[in-house]
Amino acid sequence: MTNQTEPVVVRWLLIGLALVFLGLFLIVPLIAVFSQAFRQGVDVFLQAVSDPNTLAAVKLTLLTAAISVPLNVVFGLAAAWAIAKFSFRGKNVLLTLIDLPFAVSPVISGLIFVLLFGSQGLFGPWLEAHNLKIIFAVPGIVLATTFVTFPFVARELIPVMEAQGKDEEEAALSLGANGWQTFFRITLPNVKWGLLYGVILCNARAMGEFGAVSVVSGHIRGQTNTLPLHVEILYNEYNFVAAFAVATLLAALALVTLVVKSVIEWKTERHEQAGEPQFHAMGEAS
Amino acid sequence: MSIQVVNITKSYGSFTAVNDVSLEIPEGKLVALLGPSGSGKTTLLRLIAGLESPDRGQIYFNGEDNTHRDVRERRVGFVFQHYALFRHMTIFDNVAFGLTVRPRKVRPTKEEIRERVHDLLKLVQLDGLAHRYPSQLSGGQRQRVALARALAVEPKFLLLDEPFGALDAKVRQELRRWLRRLHEKLKLTIVFVTHDQEEALELADSVVVMNEGRVEQTGSPQEVYHRPANPFVYGFLGRVNLFQGRIRGGKVTLGDAEFAAEWADQTEELPAVGYVRPHDVELSRTPQHAQSLAAEVRHIYALGSLMRLELKRLDTQETLEAEVSLQHFAELNVQTGDTLYATLRNVYVYVEPENRFVQAALPAASALALRANG
Amino acid sequence: MNKRKRAKWILPGFGLTMGYTVIYLSLLVLIPLSVLFLKTSSMTWEQFIDTVLNRRVIASFQVSFLTSFFAACLNAVFGVLVAWVLARYQFPGKRVIDGIVDLPFALPTAVAGIALASIYAENGWIGQWFAVWGIKIAYTPLGIFVALTFIGLPFVVRTVQPVLQDWDRQVEEAAATLGATRWQTFTRVILPHLLPAVVTGFALAFARALGEYGSVVFISGNMPLKTEIVPLLIMTKLEQFDYTGATAIASVMLVASFVMLLVINYLQWKTNKLNAARSEG
């Protein structure tokens, strides 16, 4: 280790400053959610959480994630395979296009689907004629959520697959494996942590999305309310304790996400280290 | 199984990696593809394996056209430069992989697979490590796992890409000998790629020297070393002294020294370059021959079993490198600044306008005597 | 045909995966986004200009850009500090702190919004201390600034931290042997090396803040001309069924976002190239 570092006083001053900043902006708000939720006791909390409208919102949120996340996982795997394992013209353009939903404001993400499927939208009249409802209904919520979470899995997988190279796949093919065998037995196990990472982030956003879903949902209680929308309604009705009680469910989800994310980061770091030829000194058996 | 490569060309964009190469690899031989980086040797190996597709040309295995056959159907054993072991599988599973991915009908039973894998691990002397992961092995051990994995599918032949490139010198030596013994035992055709001429000469039955996408020469190690086809092969296989000179009527002149060339019947004088290996430079305190050259010792390097001397020719001022045994060096009793006499024992001459590369010899003693008298 | 295809790639599945990628991308992202411009192009030029140059719209763009800019600036400074502390120093609870930096990525924005509104309100945990000095945070532009700082917090930290971790400390030792003080070493040797990453992180935080909606609506007060951000204005227009107005503003916003995206991609590409060149050199 190098001796080049700061005096102890400066070091602790910097650490203190960083912690105050993080405290004011991250930790105090997080504590506030839980403290507000339990302000009037556990009973009030439980009542708010077990309210039928809350349960309906939980159900819808789970349903939305259960559709959007798998869709984006399949897309992410396909896109990563095409982009990381092959070279072709326009790869950078494709990567930028995949990033698009990250750059678009959530409100606009909702708006475009209203313009497509809303009553005044492009397909509005046709949908009405066939008695189909997308906007202000569950399909719209799923669509907007899928759009917003579109890049997550692909963005995590592409660098991981690129770093792995093609050698192992080529070796598998030269040993007689077919394309699916190569994918499921070689590629997928090699990117499993990257995939899980992407899924975790994708899921957190899918369950927590507010702006886009707010535009397309219509806020029909018990029907088109996801958890974040339910929080908003309760808050706007000055039912603060209930709003924060429901918010704790989402905050807990966020904490679980962070823990799983840290575990994956820790695991993959260890994997990388193990990949180094650190046993070189063990000597040759021959 | 024999391999025949016919007029194979492979380009990447404007870069031609393999340029109209034809090659025959006879059955049961251990063949080295030798060349500098970028010479197309790895691409040629991958083309044979089916990991690349040629732009033009054909590849035959035992006379059977395999050019458009998928890599999976070719049944070649390929050992990758960095081994490409499946890092999430144990050594056992790595070796078994090729057997377990076979369609159910032709897949051996679990028992048979286990037996075969253990036989192979015994063959590569890694039987005790079956349940380790690749990351827990040393470089040399990984290399042998990769070899066992390739052998498991009973390949028609083995292709190895820079098999010892990533290993340190001592392990490399051991593995070379081990591979040689393995080849003798299995009697399998093996083709390996290397950029190390020593490795190619020591290990192979036959050496294919490649440069800029073409085959420069094919032959036994003795042939390519002692009868190089052209200056590239000569230069690539060992250290070289270069001398500017002229050639005319069977006589080659390199500064003050004269040599008889096998071919030189033209009467006009042409520029020529003389090639001499350092170990073909004989040093002495007094001239040994009428063609001996006076040279001043500039530097002395100890190479362990040999001494290398850097000299400056007094006639042309060109630098000259010579290698002598320790015993001979002691006899010479030489110091920097001394003047010695160098006799060039084995000279090759390149005549650029004619693109000919021929051997030249010291003139016969009688001719010398004549010259000395005259 | 089959043979030619095979001749190009050795690994299978390019056609299948590429085809699926392009179709899915087109159906879900490209076509819906292009509808926005289609709808905008159905307006006349005068209509468009009238909508976009309306006083309330201009004011909302001002609020959005200024608060996003200042929030990204604060994050750039403290992002470097946090990254530095996490990469260089050991202290108890470091792992937890490192993990919690990503909270804004994981916490739903609505939850962040109500939490920030409650603690930065005049009677809130933090707001009351500022109220003593007559400073109101919630329901003023300052509140928007707080929410956008929260949202953009991880970006600079996460772009700068890996650069610091990969940093070769021998360079600092070299600077010290040449007589540089720690501060000189930091400002003249380390900071220039970090700068591309800081700029990238700043741009990411700024772009994210521009479009943010959920965390801001609860704390901003939503007063037209004062604390109304662009996404909220689009939302308001939608609620009044003024689809063309909403679309016009959205298309301006979208173009701004695209420009940001291109800038960010360019910066990242340049940073990668620079780092690659440096590690070779």
PDB file of N, CA, C and O in Angstrom, chain C residues 4-49:
ATOM      1  N   ARG C   4     -24.755 -19.788 -47.930  1.00  0.00           N
ATOM      2  CA  ARG C   4     -24.172 -18.454 -47.857  1.00  0.00           C
ATOM      3  C   ARG C   4     -24.300 -17.895 -46.443  1.00  0.00           C
ATOM      4  O   ARG C   4     -23.416 -17.247 -45.932  1.00  0.00           O
ATOM      5  N   LYS C   5     -25.439 -18.152 -45.850  1.00  0.00           N
ATOM      6  CA  LYS C   5     -25.661 -17.676 -44.485  1.00  0.00           C
ATOM      7  C   LYS C   5     -24.616 -18.286 -43.559  1.00  0.00           C
ATOM      8  O   LYS C   5     -23.992 -17.625 -42.769  1.00  0.00           O
ATOM      9  N   ARG C   6     -24.457 -19.577 -43.718  1.00  0.00           N
ATOM     10  CA  ARG C   6     -23.524 -20.286 -42.869  1.00  0.00           C
ATOM     11  C   ARG C   6     -22.100 -19.773 -43.099  1.00  0.00           C
ATOM     12  O   ARG C   6     -21.294 -19.725 -42.188  1.00  0.00           O
ATOM     13  N   ALA C   7     -21.867 -19.367 -44.347  1.00  0.00           N
ATOM     14  CA  ALA C   7     -20.525 -18.914 -44.677  1.00  0.00           C
ATOM     15  C   ALA C   7     -20.161 -17.655 -43.904  1.00  0.00           C
ATOM     16  O   ALA C   7     -19.008 -17.370 -43.699  1.00  0.00           O
ATOM     17  N   LYS C   8     -21.174 -16.895 -43.468  1.00  0.00           N
ATOM     18  CA  LYS C   8     -20.850 -15.621 -42.847  1.00  0.00           C
ATOM     19  C   LYS C   8     -20.536 -15.744 -41.349  1.00  0.00           C
ATOM     20  O   LYS C   8     -19.583 -15.180 -40.858  1.00  0.00           O
ATOM     21  N   TRP C   9     -21.344 -16.480 -40.627  1.00  0.00           N
ATOM     22  CA  TRP C   9     -21.138 -16.579 -39.174  1.00  0.00           C
ATOM     23  C   TRP C   9     -20.954 -18.024 -38.773  1.00  0.00           C
ATOM     24  O   TRP C   9     -21.640 -18.899 -39.262  1.00  0.00           O
ATOM     25  N   ILE C  10     -20.090 -18.263 -37.837  1.00  0.00           N
ATOM     26  CA  ILE C  10     -19.918 -19.617 -37.349  1.00  0.00           C
ATOM     27  C   ILE C  10     -20.885 -19.887 -36.193  1.00  0.00           C
ATOM     28  O   ILE C  10     -21.545 -20.900 -36.141  1.00  0.00           O
ATOM     29  N   LEU C  11     -21.021 -18.928 -35.286  1.00  0.00           N
ATOM     30  CA  LEU C  11     -21.995 -19.092 -34.202  1.00  0.00           C
ATOM     31  C   LEU C  11     -23.390 -18.989 -34.792  1.00  0.00           C
ATOM     32  O   LEU C  11     -23.643 -18.156 -35.648  1.00  0.00           O
ATOM     33  N   PRO C  12     -24.318 -19.820 -34.340  1.00  0.00           N
ATOM     34  CA  PRO C  12     -25.665 -19.763 -34.904  1.00  0.00           C
ATOM     35  C   PRO C  12     -26.506 -18.669 -34.257  1.00  0.00           C
ATOM     36  O   PRO C  12     -26.112 -18.083 -33.245  1.00  0.00           O
ATOM     37  N   GLY C  13     -27.649 -18.400 -34.852  1.00  0.00           N
ATOM     38  CA  GLY C  13     -28.671 -17.590 -34.190  1.00  0.00           C
ATOM     39  C   GLY C  13     -28.620 -16.110 -34.447  1.00  0.00           C
ATOM     40  O   GLY C  13     -29.393 -15.366 -33.851  1.00  0.00           O
ATOM     41  N   PHE C  14     -27.748 -15.649 -35.335  1.00  0.00           N
ATOM     42  CA  PHE C  14     -27.699 -14.206 -35.556  1.00  0.00           C
ATOM     43  C   PHE C  14     -29.005 -13.698 -36.165  1.00  0.00           C
ATOM     44  O   PHE C  14     -29.572 -12.716 -35.705  1.00  0.00           O
ATOM     45  N   GLY C  15     -29.482 -14.400 -37.194  1.00  0.00           N
ATOM     46  CA  GLY C  15     -30.712 -13.976 -37.866  1.00  0.00           C
ATOM     47  C   GLY C  15     -31.877 -13.910 -36.899  1.00  0.00           C
ATOM     48  O   GLY C  15     -32.608 -12.924 -36.832  1.00  0.00           O
ATOM     49  N   LEU C  16     -32.031 -14.963 -36.120  1.00  0.00           N
ATOM     50  CA  LEU C  16     -33.151 -15.053 -35.179  1.00  0.00           C
ATOM     51  C   LEU C  16     -33.094 -13.927 -34.145  1.00  0.00           C
ATOM     52  O   LEU C  16     -34.064 -13.182 -33.952  1.00  0.00           O
ATOM     53  N   THR C  17     -31.947 -13.781 -33.473  1.00  0.00           N
ATOM     54  CA  THR C  17     -31.872 -12.814 -32.375  1.00  0.00           C
ATOM     55  C   THR C  17     -31.905 -11.382 -32.899  1.00  0.00           C
ATOM     56  O   THR C  17     -32.546 -10.517 -32.316  1.00  0.00           O
ATOM     57  N   MET C  18     -31.219 -11.145 -34.020  1.00  0.00           N
ATOM     58  CA  MET C  18     -31.210  -9.799 -34.582  1.00  0.00           C
ATOM     59  C   MET C  18     -32.607  -9.436 -35.054  1.00  0.00           C
ATOM     60  O   MET C  18     -33.078  -8.326 -34.822  1.00  0.00           O
ATOM     61  N   GLY C  19     -33.264 -10.369 -35.706  1.00  0.00           N
ATOM     62  CA  GLY C  19     -34.618 -10.118 -36.188  1.00  0.00           C
ATOM     63  C   GLY C  19     -35.543  -9.789 -35.028  1.00  0.00           C
ATOM     64  O   GLY C  19     -36.287  -8.804 -35.064  1.00  0.00           O
ATOM     65  N   TYR C  20     -35.471 -10.599 -33.973  1.00  0.00           N
ATOM     66  CA  TYR C  20     -36.338 -10.368 -32.825  1.00  0.00           C
ATOM     67  C   TYR C  20     -36.033  -9.014 -32.195  1.00  0.00           C
ATOM     68  O   TYR C  20     -36.952  -8.257 -31.852  1.00  0.00           O
ATOM     69  N   THR C  21     -34.745  -8.698 -32.057  1.00  0.00           N
ATOM     70  CA  THR C  21     -34.341  -7.427 -31.455  1.00  0.00           C
ATOM     71  C   THR C  21     -34.931  -6.249 -32.225  1.00  0.00           C
ATOM     72  O   THR C  21     -35.520  -5.339 -31.647  1.00  0.00           O
ATOM     73  N   VAL C  22     -34.774  -6.285 -33.539  1.00  0.00           N
ATOM     74  CA  VAL C  22     -35.225  -5.155 -34.355  1.00  0.00           C
ATOM     75  C   VAL C  22     -36.751  -5.036 -34.332  1.00  0.00           C
ATOM     76  O   VAL C  22     -37.292  -3.943 -34.191  1.00  0.00           O
ATOM     77  N   ILE C  23     -37.434  -6.178 -34.415  1.00  0.00           N
ATOM     78  CA  ILE C  23     -38.906  -6.126 -34.434  1.00  0.00           C
ATOM     79  C   ILE C  23     -39.440  -5.615 -33.093  1.00  0.00           C
ATOM     80  O   ILE C  23     -40.289  -4.723 -33.033  1.00  0.00           O
ATOM     81  N   TYR C  24     -38.929  -6.167 -32.010  1.00  0.00           N
ATOM     82  CA  TYR C  24     -39.393  -5.779 -30.674  1.00  0.00           C
ATOM     83  C   TYR C  24     -39.096  -4.303 -30.417  1.00  0.00           C
ATOM     84  O   TYR C  24     -39.942  -3.561 -29.916  1.00  0.00           O
ATOM     85  N   LEU C  25     -37.879  -3.888 -30.793  1.00  0.00           N
ATOM     86  CA  LEU C  25     -37.480  -2.488 -30.629  1.00  0.00           C
ATOM     87  C   LEU C  25     -38.412  -1.575 -31.432  1.00  0.00           C
ATOM     88  O   LEU C  25     -38.855  -0.539 -30.943  1.00  0.00           O
ATOM     89  N   SER C  26     -38.716  -1.968 -32.653  1.00  0.00           N
ATOM     90  CA  SER C  26     -39.563  -1.140 -33.506  1.00  0.00           C
ATOM     91  C   SER C  26     -40.971  -1.044 -32.952  1.00  0.00           C
ATOM     92  O   SER C  26     -41.536   0.045 -32.834  1.00  0.00           O
ATOM     93  N   LEU C  27     -41.543  -2.188 -32.596  1.00  0.00           N
ATOM     94  CA  LEU C  27     -42.933  -2.192 -32.145  1.00  0.00           C
ATOM     95  C   LEU C  27     -43.107  -1.449 -30.830  1.00  0.00           C
ATOM     96  O   LEU C  27     -44.062  -0.702 -30.653  1.00  0.00           O
ATOM     97  N   LEU C  28     -42.180  -1.670 -29.914  1.00  0.00           N
ATOM     98  CA  LEU C  28     -42.384  -1.121 -28.573  1.00  0.00           C
ATOM     99  C   LEU C  28     -41.843   0.296 -28.430  1.00  0.00           C
ATOM    100  O   LEU C  28     -42.387   1.094 -27.672  1.00  0.00           O
ATOM    101  N   VAL C  29     -40.775   0.631 -29.146  1.00  0.00           N
ATOM    102  CA  VAL C  29     -40.113   1.910 -28.900  1.00  0.00           C
ATOM    103  C   VAL C  29     -40.179   2.852 -30.101  1.00  0.00           C
ATOM    104  O   VAL C  29     -40.680   3.973 -29.999  1.00  0.00           O
ATOM    105  N   LEU C  30     -39.703   2.389 -31.234  1.00  0.00           N
ATOM    106  CA  LEU C  30     -39.528   3.308 -32.358  1.00  0.00           C
ATOM    107  C   LEU C  30     -40.857   3.796 -32.926  1.00  0.00           C
ATOM    108  O   LEU C  30     -41.051   4.995 -33.116  1.00  0.00           O
ATOM    109  N   ILE C  31     -41.771   2.871 -33.171  1.00  0.00           N
ATOM    110  CA  ILE C  31     -43.056   3.284 -33.753  1.00  0.00           C
ATOM    111  C   ILE C  31     -43.842   4.174 -32.783  1.00  0.00           C
ATOM    112  O   ILE C  31     -44.276   5.261 -33.162  1.00  0.00           O
ATOM    113  N   PRO C  32     -43.993   3.771 -31.509  1.00  0.00           N
ATOM    114  CA  PRO C  32     -44.695   4.675 -30.587  1.00  0.00           C
ATOM    115  C   PRO C  32     -44.051   6.063 -30.486  1.00  0.00           C
ATOM    116  O   PRO C  32     -44.764   7.074 -30.495  1.00  0.00           O
ATOM    117  N   LEU C  33     -42.723   6.120 -30.467  1.00  0.00           N
ATOM    118  CA  LEU C  33     -42.076   7.430 -30.353  1.00  0.00           C
ATOM    119  C   LEU C  33     -42.312   8.262 -31.609  1.00  0.00           C
ATOM    120  O   LEU C  33     -42.518   9.481 -31.533  1.00  0.00           O
ATOM    121  N   SER C  34     -42.312   7.603 -32.768  1.00  0.00           N
ATOM    122  CA  SER C  34     -42.485   8.373 -33.996  1.00  0.00           C
ATOM    123  C   SER C  34     -43.895   8.942 -34.107  1.00  0.00           C
ATOM    124  O   SER C  34     -44.111   9.957 -34.770  1.00  0.00           O
ATOM    125  N   VAL C  35     -44.841   8.289 -33.425  1.00  0.00           N
ATOM    126  CA  VAL C  35     -46.212   8.803 -33.442  1.00  0.00           C
ATOM    127  C   VAL C  35     -46.271  10.214 -32.849  1.00  0.00           C
ATOM    128  O   VAL C  35     -47.053  11.066 -33.280  1.00  0.00           O
ATOM    129  N   LEU C  36     -45.388  10.439 -31.880  1.00  0.00           N
ATOM    130  CA  LEU C  36     -45.335  11.757 -31.249  1.00  0.00           C
ATOM    131  C   LEU C  36     -45.028  12.842 -32.284  1.00  0.00           C
ATOM    132  O   LEU C  36     -45.667  13.889 -32.316  1.00  0.00           O
ATOM    133  N   PHE C  37     -44.055  12.542 -33.149  1.00  0.00           N
ATOM    134  CA  PHE C  37     -43.688  13.531 -34.169  1.00  0.00           C
ATOM    135  C   PHE C  37     -44.746  13.606 -35.259  1.00  0.00           C
ATOM    136  O   PHE C  37     -45.005  14.667 -35.807  1.00  0.00           O
ATOM    137  N   LEU C  38     -45.366  12.464 -35.532  1.00  0.00           N
ATOM    138  CA  LEU C  38     -46.448  12.430 -36.511  1.00  0.00           C
ATOM    139  C   LEU C  38     -47.563  13.373 -36.071  1.00  0.00           C
ATOM    140  O   LEU C  38     -48.052  14.208 -36.829  1.00  0.00           O
ATOM    141  N   LYS C  39     -47.909  13.253 -34.804  1.00  0.00           N
ATOM    142  CA  LYS C  39     -48.990  14.067 -34.243  1.00  0.00           C
ATOM    143  C   LYS C  39     -48.579  15.556 -34.268  1.00  0.00           C
ATOM    144  O   LYS C  39     -49.380  16.421 -34.616  1.00  0.00           O
ATOM    145  N   THR C  40     -47.339  15.825 -33.916  1.00  0.00           N
ATOM    146  CA  THR C  40     -46.873  17.209 -33.925  1.00  0.00           C
ATOM    147  C   THR C  40     -46.920  17.787 -35.330  1.00  0.00           C
ATOM    148  O   THR C  40     -47.296  18.954 -35.531  1.00  0.00           O
ATOM    149  N   SER C  41     -46.576  16.971 -36.317  1.00  0.00           N
ATOM    150  CA  SER C  41     -46.529  17.482 -37.689  1.00  0.00           C
ATOM    151  C   SER C  41     -47.928  17.770 -38.228  1.00  0.00           C
ATOM    152  O   SER C  41     -48.074  18.428 -39.261  1.00  0.00           O
ATOM    153  N   SER C  42     -48.962  17.286 -37.533  1.00  0.00           N
ATOM    154  CA  SER C  42     -50.317  17.597 -37.995  1.00  0.00           C
ATOM    155  C   SER C  42     -50.733  19.007 -37.581  1.00  0.00           C
ATOM    156  O   SER C  42     -51.738  19.535 -38.039  1.00  0.00           O
ATOM    157  N   MET C  43     -49.930  19.623 -36.696  1.00  0.00           N
ATOM    158  CA  MET C  43     -50.225  21.016 -36.321  1.00  0.00           C
ATOM    159  C   MET C  43     -49.656  21.949 -37.384  1.00  0.00           C
ATOM    160  O   MET C  43     -48.691  21.601 -38.060  1.00  0.00           O
ATOM    161  N   THR C  44     -50.241  23.134 -37.492  1.00  0.00           N
ATOM    162  CA  THR C  44     -49.613  24.123 -38.372  1.00  0.00           C
ATOM    163  C   THR C  44     -48.437  24.732 -37.612  1.00  0.00           C
ATOM    164  O   THR C  44     -48.335  24.619 -36.385  1.00  0.00           O
ATOM    165  N   TRP C  45     -47.565  25.385 -38.356  1.00  0.00           N
ATOM    166  CA  TRP C  45     -46.384  25.997 -37.760  1.00  0.00           C
ATOM    167  C   TRP C  45     -46.779  27.038 -36.706  1.00  0.00           C
ATOM    168  O   TRP C  45     -46.201  27.086 -35.622  1.00  0.00           O
ATOM    169  N   GLU C  46     -47.813  27.861 -37.037  1.00  0.00           N
ATOM    170  CA  GLU C  46     -48.239  28.906 -36.102  1.00  0.00           C
ATOM    171  C   GLU C  46     -48.764  28.296 -34.800  1.00  0.00           C
ATOM    172  O   GLU C  46     -48.430  28.746 -33.710  1.00  0.00           O
ATOM    173  N   GLN C  47     -49.568  27.262 -34.969  1.00  0.00           N
ATOM    174  CA  GLN C  47     -50.117  26.580 -33.789  1.00  0.00           C
ATOM    175  C   GLN C  47     -48.986  26.097 -32.885  1.00  0.00           C
ATOM    176  O   GLN C  47     -49.016  26.283 -31.673  1.00  0.00           O
ATOM    177  N   PHE C  48     -48.028  25.480 -33.547  1.00  0.00           N
ATOM    178  CA  PHE C  48     -46.919  24.908 -32.809  1.00  0.00           C
ATOM    179  C   PHE C  48     -46.160  25.987 -32.046  1.00  0.00           C
ATOM    180  O   PHE C  48     -45.907  25.874 -30.841  1.00  0.00           O
ATOM    181  N   ILE C  49     -45.822  27.073 -32.779  1.00  0.00           N
ATOM    182  CA  ILE C  49     -45.082  28.166 -32.156  1.00  0.00           C
ATOM    183  C   ILE C  49     -45.881  28.775 -31.003  1.00  0.00           C
ATOM    184  O   ILE C  49     -45.352  29.023 -29.908  1.00  0.00           O
TER     185      ILE C  49
END
